[in-house]
Each structure stands twice: as structure tokens, then as C-alpha cells.
PDB file of C-alpha atoms in Angstrom:
ATOM      1  CA  UNK A   1     -58.213  99.432 122.771  1.00  0.00           C
ATOM      2  CA  UNK A   2     -58.169 102.114 125.422  1.00  0.00           C
ATOM      3  CA  UNK A   3     -56.761 101.213 128.800  1.00  0.00           C
ATOM      4  CA  UNK A   4     -58.385 103.832 130.999  1.00  0.00           C
ATOM      5  CA  UNK A   5     -61.885 104.533 132.212  1.00  0.00           C
ATOM      6  CA  UNK A   6     -62.449 107.524 129.924  1.00  0.00           C
ATOM      7  CA  UNK A   7     -63.413 105.148 127.102  1.00  0.00           C
ATOM      8  CA  UNK A   8     -65.680 102.097 127.096  1.00  0.00           C
ATOM      9  CA  UNK A   9     -64.051  98.686 126.994  1.00  0.00           C
ATOM     10  CA  UNK A  10     -61.928  96.353 129.066  1.00  0.00           C
ATOM     11  CA  UNK A  11     -59.280  97.583 131.465  1.00  0.00           C
ATOM     12  CA  UNK A  12     -56.008  95.738 131.905  1.00  0.00           C
ATOM     13  CA  UNK A  13     -53.899  96.242 135.034  1.00  0.00           C
ATOM     14  CA  UNK A  14     -50.818  98.436 134.723  1.00  0.00           C
ATOM     15  CA  UNK A  15     -47.545  98.211 136.606  1.00  0.00           C
ATOM     16  CA  UNK A  16     -46.300  95.324 138.669  1.00  0.00           C
ATOM     17  CA  UNK A  17     -48.484  92.227 139.081  1.00  0.00           C
ATOM     18  CA  UNK A  18     -48.215  89.470 141.700  1.00  0.00           C
ATOM     19  CA  UNK A  19     -45.791  86.614 141.030  1.00  0.00           C
ATOM     20  CA  UNK A  20     -47.175  83.399 139.566  1.00  0.00           C
ATOM     21  CA  UNK A  21     -45.753  80.439 137.648  1.00  0.00           C
ATOM     22  CA  UNK A  22     -41.937  80.179 137.628  1.00  0.00           C
ATOM     23  CA  UNK A  23     -41.358  83.363 139.653  1.00  0.00           C
ATOM     24  CA  UNK A  24     -43.606  82.108 142.450  1.00  0.00           C
ATOM     25  CA  UNK A  25     -42.028  78.636 142.275  1.00  0.00           C
ATOM     26  CA  UNK A  26     -38.556  80.181 142.677  1.00  0.00           C
ATOM     27  CA  UNK A  27     -39.674  81.994 145.834  1.00  0.00           C
ATOM     28  CA  UNK A  28     -41.201  78.847 147.303  1.00  0.00           C
ATOM     29  CA  UNK A  29     -38.045  76.889 146.453  1.00  0.00           C
ATOM     30  CA  UNK A  30     -35.888  79.494 148.238  1.00  0.00           C
ATOM     31  CA  UNK A  31     -38.139  79.248 151.299  1.00  0.00           C
ATOM     32  CA  UNK A  32     -37.948  75.445 151.421  1.00  0.00           C
ATOM     33  CA  UNK A  33     -34.165  75.531 150.994  1.00  0.00           C
ATOM     34  CA  UNK A  34     -33.808  78.234 153.642  1.00  0.00           C
ATOM     35  CA  UNK A  35     -35.811  76.312 156.230  1.00  0.00           C
ATOM     36  CA  UNK A  36     -34.411  72.818 155.499  1.00  0.00           C
ATOM     37  CA  UNK A  37     -30.846  73.506 154.358  1.00  0.00           C
ATOM     38  CA  UNK A  38     -31.370  71.358 151.236  1.00  0.00           C
ATOM     39  CA  UNK A  39     -29.197  72.159 148.215  1.00  0.00           C
ATOM     40  CA  UNK A  40     -30.746  74.059 145.289  1.00  0.00           C
ATOM     41  CA  UNK A  41     -30.590  70.898 143.124  1.00  0.00           C
ATOM     42  CA  UNK A  42     -32.578  68.984 145.748  1.00  0.00           C
ATOM     43  CA  UNK A  43     -35.715  71.191 145.762  1.00  0.00           C
ATOM     44  CA  UNK A  44     -37.722  70.838 142.551  1.00  0.00           C
ATOM     45  CA  UNK A  45     -41.074  72.184 141.379  1.00  0.00           C
ATOM     46  CA  UNK A  46     -43.541  69.496 140.285  1.00  0.00           C
ATOM     47  CA  UNK A  47     -45.597  69.433 137.113  1.00  0.00           C
ATOM     48  CA  UNK A  48     -43.229  71.446 134.930  1.00  0.00           C
ATOM     49  CA  UNK A  49     -42.550  71.196 131.221  1.00  0.00           C
ATOM     50  CA  UNK A  50     -39.996  69.902 130.668  1.00  0.00           C
ATOM     51  CA  UNK A  51     -39.970  67.826 133.828  1.00  0.00           C
ATOM     52  CA  UNK A  52     -36.686  68.127 135.693  1.00  0.00           C
ATOM     53  CA  UNK A  53     -34.600  65.006 136.266  1.00  0.00           C
ATOM     54  CA  UNK A  54     -35.193  63.700 139.759  1.00  0.00           C
ATOM     55  CA  UNK A  55     -32.192  63.029 142.000  1.00  0.00           C
ATOM     56  CA  UNK A  56     -30.807  59.492 142.086  1.00  0.00           C
ATOM     57  CA  UNK A  57     -32.051  57.040 144.659  1.00  0.00           C
ATOM     58  CA  UNK A  58     -30.214  57.439 147.950  1.00  0.00           C
ATOM     59  CA  UNK A  59     -30.531  61.246 147.968  1.00  0.00           C
ATOM     60  CA  UNK A  60     -32.922  63.190 150.156  1.00  0.00           C
ATOM     61  CA  UNK A  61     -34.841  65.800 148.174  1.00  0.00           C
ATOM     62  CA  UNK A  62     -38.108  67.702 147.921  1.00  0.00           C
ATOM     63  CA  UNK A  63     -40.639  68.122 145.139  1.00  0.00           C
ATOM     64  CA  UNK A  64     -43.330  70.767 145.648  1.00  0.00           C
ATOM     65  CA  UNK A  65     -46.379  71.799 143.702  1.00  0.00           C
ATOM     66  CA  UNK A  66     -48.928  74.571 143.915  1.00  0.00           C
ATOM     67  CA  UNK A  67     -52.353  72.931 144.166  1.00  0.00           C
ATOM     68  CA  UNK A  68     -54.761  75.856 144.388  1.00  0.00           C
ATOM     69  CA  UNK A  69     -55.179  79.623 144.695  1.00  0.00           C
ATOM     70  CA  UNK A  70     -58.336  80.192 146.760  1.00  0.00           C
ATOM     71  CA  UNK A  71     -59.217  83.870 147.227  1.00  0.00           C
ATOM     72  CA  UNK A  72     -61.435  85.835 149.563  1.00  0.00           C
ATOM     73  CA  UNK A  73     -63.659  86.954 146.638  1.00  0.00           C
ATOM     74  CA  UNK A  74     -64.128  90.310 148.336  1.00  0.00           C
ATOM     75  CA  UNK A  75     -61.605  92.682 146.757  1.00  0.00           C
ATOM     76  CA  UNK A  76     -61.288  96.254 147.931  1.00  0.00           C
ATOM     77  CA  UNK A  77     -61.161  99.056 145.358  1.00  0.00           C
ATOM     78  CA  UNK A  78     -59.138 102.074 146.463  1.00  0.00           C
ATOM     79  CA  UNK A  79     -58.729 105.272 144.449  1.00  0.00           C
ATOM     80  CA  UNK A  80     -55.062 106.156 144.948  1.00  0.00           C
ATOM     81  CA  UNK A  81     -54.851 109.201 142.670  1.00  0.00           C
ATOM     82  CA  UNK A  82     -56.925 111.129 140.159  1.00  0.00           C
ATOM     83  CA  UNK A  83     -55.792 108.700 137.461  1.00  0.00           C
ATOM     84  CA  UNK A  84     -55.413 105.316 139.156  1.00  0.00           C
ATOM     85  CA  UNK A  85     -57.183 102.928 141.462  1.00  0.00           C
ATOM     86  CA  UNK A  86     -55.954  99.764 143.117  1.00  0.00           C
ATOM     87  CA  UNK A  87     -57.725  96.492 143.575  1.00  0.00           C
ATOM     88  CA  UNK A  88     -56.644  94.740 146.762  1.00  0.00           C
ATOM     89  CA  UNK A  89     -57.420  91.046 147.067  1.00  0.00           C
ATOM     90  CA  UNK A  90     -56.307  88.429 149.539  1.00  0.00           C
ATOM     91  CA  UNK A  91     -55.239  85.091 148.143  1.00  0.00           C
ATOM     92  CA  UNK A  92     -54.187  81.791 149.661  1.00  0.00           C
ATOM     93  CA  UNK A  93     -51.685  79.512 147.976  1.00  0.00           C
ATOM     94  CA  UNK A  94     -51.925  75.841 148.837  1.00  0.00           C
ATOM     95  CA  UNK A  95     -48.629  73.999 148.341  1.00  0.00           C
ATOM     96  CA  UNK A  96     -47.937  70.286 148.654  1.00  0.00           C
ATOM     97  CA  UNK A  97     -44.374  69.320 149.547  1.00  0.00           C
ATOM     98  CA  UNK A  98     -43.110  65.766 149.080  1.00  0.00           C
ATOM     99  CA  UNK A  99     -39.843  64.863 150.806  1.00  0.00           C
ATOM    100  CA  UNK A 100     -38.134  61.833 149.277  1.00  0.00           C
ATOM    101  CA  UNK A 101     -35.211  59.649 150.210  1.00  0.00           C
ATOM    102  CA  UNK A 102     -33.536  58.013 153.178  1.00  0.00           C
ATOM    103  CA  UNK A 103     -33.948  61.129 155.367  1.00  0.00           C
ATOM    104  CA  UNK A 104     -37.352  62.177 154.022  1.00  0.00           C
ATOM    105  CA  UNK A 105     -39.095  61.857 157.395  1.00  0.00           C
ATOM    106  CA  UNK A 106     -36.357  63.765 159.152  1.00  0.00           C
ATOM    107  CA  UNK A 107     -36.281  66.638 156.651  1.00  0.00           C
ATOM    108  CA  UNK A 108     -40.095  66.889 156.425  1.00  0.00           C
ATOM    109  CA  UNK A 109     -40.217  67.110 160.226  1.00  0.00           C
ATOM    110  CA  UNK A 110     -37.426  69.714 160.179  1.00  0.00           C
ATOM    111  CA  UNK A 111     -39.432  71.710 157.627  1.00  0.00           C
ATOM    112  CA  UNK A 112     -42.674  71.483 159.652  1.00  0.00           C
ATOM    113  CA  UNK A 113     -40.912  72.658 162.798  1.00  0.00           C
ATOM    114  CA  UNK A 114     -38.900  75.336 160.988  1.00  0.00           C
ATOM    115  CA  UNK A 115     -41.916  77.016 159.384  1.00  0.00           C
ATOM    116  CA  UNK A 116     -43.306  77.642 162.858  1.00  0.00           C
ATOM    117  CA  UNK A 117     -40.335  79.840 163.841  1.00  0.00           C
ATOM    118  CA  UNK A 118     -41.328  83.524 163.745  1.00  0.00           C
ATOM    119  CA  UNK A 119     -38.033  84.628 162.212  1.00  0.00           C
ATOM    120  CA  UNK A 120     -38.487  82.161 159.327  1.00  0.00           C
ATOM    121  CA  UNK A 121     -41.989  83.466 158.644  1.00  0.00           C
ATOM    122  CA  UNK A 122     -40.786  87.079 158.924  1.00  0.00           C
ATOM    123  CA  UNK A 123     -38.015  86.315 156.418  1.00  0.00           C
ATOM    124  CA  UNK A 124     -40.523  84.662 154.060  1.00  0.00           C
ATOM    125  CA  UNK A 125     -42.847  87.675 154.287  1.00  0.00           C
ATOM    126  CA  UNK A 126     -40.045  90.194 153.708  1.00  0.00           C
ATOM    127  CA  UNK A 127     -38.602  88.298 150.729  1.00  0.00           C
ATOM    128  CA  UNK A 128     -41.818  87.250 149.006  1.00  0.00           C
ATOM    129  CA  UNK A 129     -44.872  88.970 150.464  1.00  0.00           C
ATOM    130  CA  UNK A 130     -46.105  85.495 151.473  1.00  0.00           C
ATOM    131  CA  UNK A 131     -47.016  84.436 154.982  1.00  0.00           C
ATOM    132  CA  UNK A 132     -47.646  80.996 156.453  1.00  0.00           C
ATOM    133  CA  UNK A 133     -51.250  80.622 157.595  1.00  0.00           C
ATOM    134  CA  UNK A 134     -51.668  76.867 158.023  1.00  0.00           C
ATOM    135  CA  UNK A 135     -49.955  73.513 157.670  1.00  0.00           C
ATOM    136  CA  UNK A 136     -51.111  69.917 157.852  1.00  0.00           C
ATOM    137  CA  UNK A 137     -49.684  66.741 159.239  1.00  0.00           C
ATOM    138  CA  UNK A 138     -46.958  64.702 157.605  1.00  0.00           C
ATOM    139  CA  UNK A 139     -48.125  61.620 155.706  1.00  0.00           C
ATOM    140  CA  UNK A 140     -45.934  58.611 154.939  1.00  0.00           C
ATOM    141  CA  UNK A 141     -46.678  57.765 151.281  1.00  0.00           C
ATOM    142  CA  UNK A 142     -43.905  55.599 149.782  1.00  0.00           C
ATOM    143  CA  UNK A 143     -43.665  55.862 145.997  1.00  0.00           C
ATOM    144  CA  UNK A 144     -42.558  53.350 143.391  1.00  0.00           C
ATOM    145  CA  UNK A 145     -39.937  55.090 141.217  1.00  0.00           C
ATOM    146  CA  UNK A 146     -38.063  53.148 138.521  1.00  0.00           C
ATOM    147  CA  UNK A 147     -39.342  49.850 139.986  1.00  0.00           C
ATOM    148  CA  UNK A 148     -37.913  50.714 143.395  1.00  0.00           C
ATOM    149  CA  UNK A 149     -39.757  51.854 146.502  1.00  0.00           C
ATOM    150  CA  UNK A 150     -38.628  55.273 147.699  1.00  0.00           C
ATOM    151  CA  UNK A 151     -39.520  56.821 151.042  1.00  0.00           C
ATOM    152  CA  UNK A 152     -41.833  59.791 150.622  1.00  0.00           C
ATOM    153  CA  UNK A 153     -43.347  62.108 153.250  1.00  0.00           C
ATOM    154  CA  UNK A 154     -45.948  64.714 152.277  1.00  0.00           C
ATOM    155  CA  UNK A 155     -47.073  67.879 154.021  1.00  0.00           C
ATOM    156  CA  UNK A 156     -49.438  70.566 152.766  1.00  0.00           C
ATOM    157  CA  UNK A 157     -48.988  74.223 153.708  1.00  0.00           C
ATOM    158  CA  UNK A 158     -51.141  77.259 153.052  1.00  0.00           C
ATOM    159  CA  UNK A 159     -49.517  80.610 152.373  1.00  0.00           C
ATOM    160  CA  UNK A 160     -51.361  83.909 152.054  1.00  0.00           C
ATOM    161  CA  UNK A 161     -50.658  87.236 150.424  1.00  0.00           C
ATOM    162  CA  UNK A 162     -52.260  90.527 149.539  1.00  0.00           C
ATOM    163  CA  UNK A 163     -52.369  91.093 145.791  1.00  0.00           C
ATOM    164  CA  UNK A 164     -52.442  94.658 144.524  1.00  0.00           C
ATOM    165  CA  UNK A 165     -53.322  95.426 140.920  1.00  0.00           C
ATOM    166  CA  UNK A 166     -53.375  98.983 139.589  1.00  0.00           C
ATOM    167  CA  UNK A 167     -55.911 100.119 136.982  1.00  0.00           C
ATOM    168  CA  UNK A 168     -56.241 103.400 135.093  1.00  0.00           C
ATOM    169  CA  UNK A 169     -59.600 104.312 136.610  1.00  0.00           C
ATOM    170  CA  UNK A 170     -60.020 108.071 136.642  1.00  0.00           C
ATOM    171  CA  UNK A 171     -61.709 109.714 139.591  1.00  0.00           C
ATOM    172  CA  UNK A 172     -64.617 112.041 138.999  1.00  0.00           C
ATOM    173  CA  UNK A 173     -63.291 115.509 139.878  1.00  0.00           C
ATOM    174  CA  UNK A 174     -65.925 117.629 138.155  1.00  0.00           C
ATOM    175  CA  UNK A 175     -69.066 116.031 136.794  1.00  0.00           C
ATOM    176  CA  UNK A 176     -69.980 116.651 133.209  1.00  0.00           C
ATOM    177  CA  UNK A 177     -73.566 117.610 134.139  1.00  0.00           C
ATOM    178  CA  UNK A 178     -75.498 120.727 135.138  1.00  0.00           C
ATOM    179  CA  UNK A 179     -77.878 120.560 138.071  1.00  0.00           C
ATOM    180  CA  UNK A 180     -80.802 122.997 138.019  1.00  0.00           C
ATOM    181  CA  UNK A 181     -82.636 123.787 141.254  1.00  0.00           C
ATOM    182  CA  UNK A 182     -86.069 124.454 139.677  1.00  0.00           C
TER     183      UNK A 182
END
């Protein structure tokens, strides 16, 4: 299978691709820890296989999960050289964060206030390419874990980023046709 536009067939991006899955979860975890001061063992991604062991009751911790990746659906295609073009798309990442434990309300409030600080958003953007675009209110949603009620406070945030994918699309320098003026 050819991977450039000189042959028919599918094109696969070349070079670096945007972070997804575990790499994206690591970046979100670092952001949550940076804004809240929670220990690395107290900020866990949800819906993983295998599922991580949750902290014991009495600890304050956060579980987060990526719920959706809505996009603008209007990518830009930019020829960057004679041999390559880039596809630029803008994507949102909706993340739910659940703060558990005796200080869950306090830490979720600290997080909500901290994400509104320009320096925190600038640091997020510089480290990850992500930027905060929206956040919701905090909901009190206690959860029954191991037959014991645990305090839980949820907030949803929306992050955005520009994704750039490079393809081997050749530019047309000289056409392979002859034009007659008759």
C-alpha cells in the first residue's frame, strides 16, 4: 500500500499524532494534581482495564473519565511543502471529574476555582496543548462503595485543542497535461 498521493489508495498520517488513551489520561491527571495538590496515587482514570484499586475510605481522591471528543467537523487542509500537507482540526474533550472522600466538596471547589486562574490554564496549554473552554457546576452525588456511603462531588470540564495530522499529499508543481490554444 502506497502512503502518498502519487498512487491511488488510502493515506495514513505520518509523524506525530495527537495524544489519546493513556497518554492523554496522564496529561489530565497531571493537570488535576497540579491544580488540587492531590498525590499521584489519589488521581485515577476511570474505565480502565485493569481497573485500579480505589483508595480506602477516609481518603480524599479523584476519579476522572473522558466522556466525549466532539469536533468542529470543519478541518483545514494546508499544503506545507511540495510533499506534505497538514490537516488542522479543532477538538473538544469533555472530562468528568468525581471527587470522593471526607474533603471531596472542598477539593472539587478548589479545583473549580483553580482552573479559572490564567497561570494554571497557561501551564496546561504549554504542557499539553489543551486549553480550558468551559466547566459546569459541582453536583453532590454520594456513592455506595463496599456497602458504605462515600461523599462524591462531580464537575464536568471541557478542554479544547488543535489537532495537526500530516499526510504525504504532493502538490501539483507541473501538470502532466498539454494545453493547446486552438
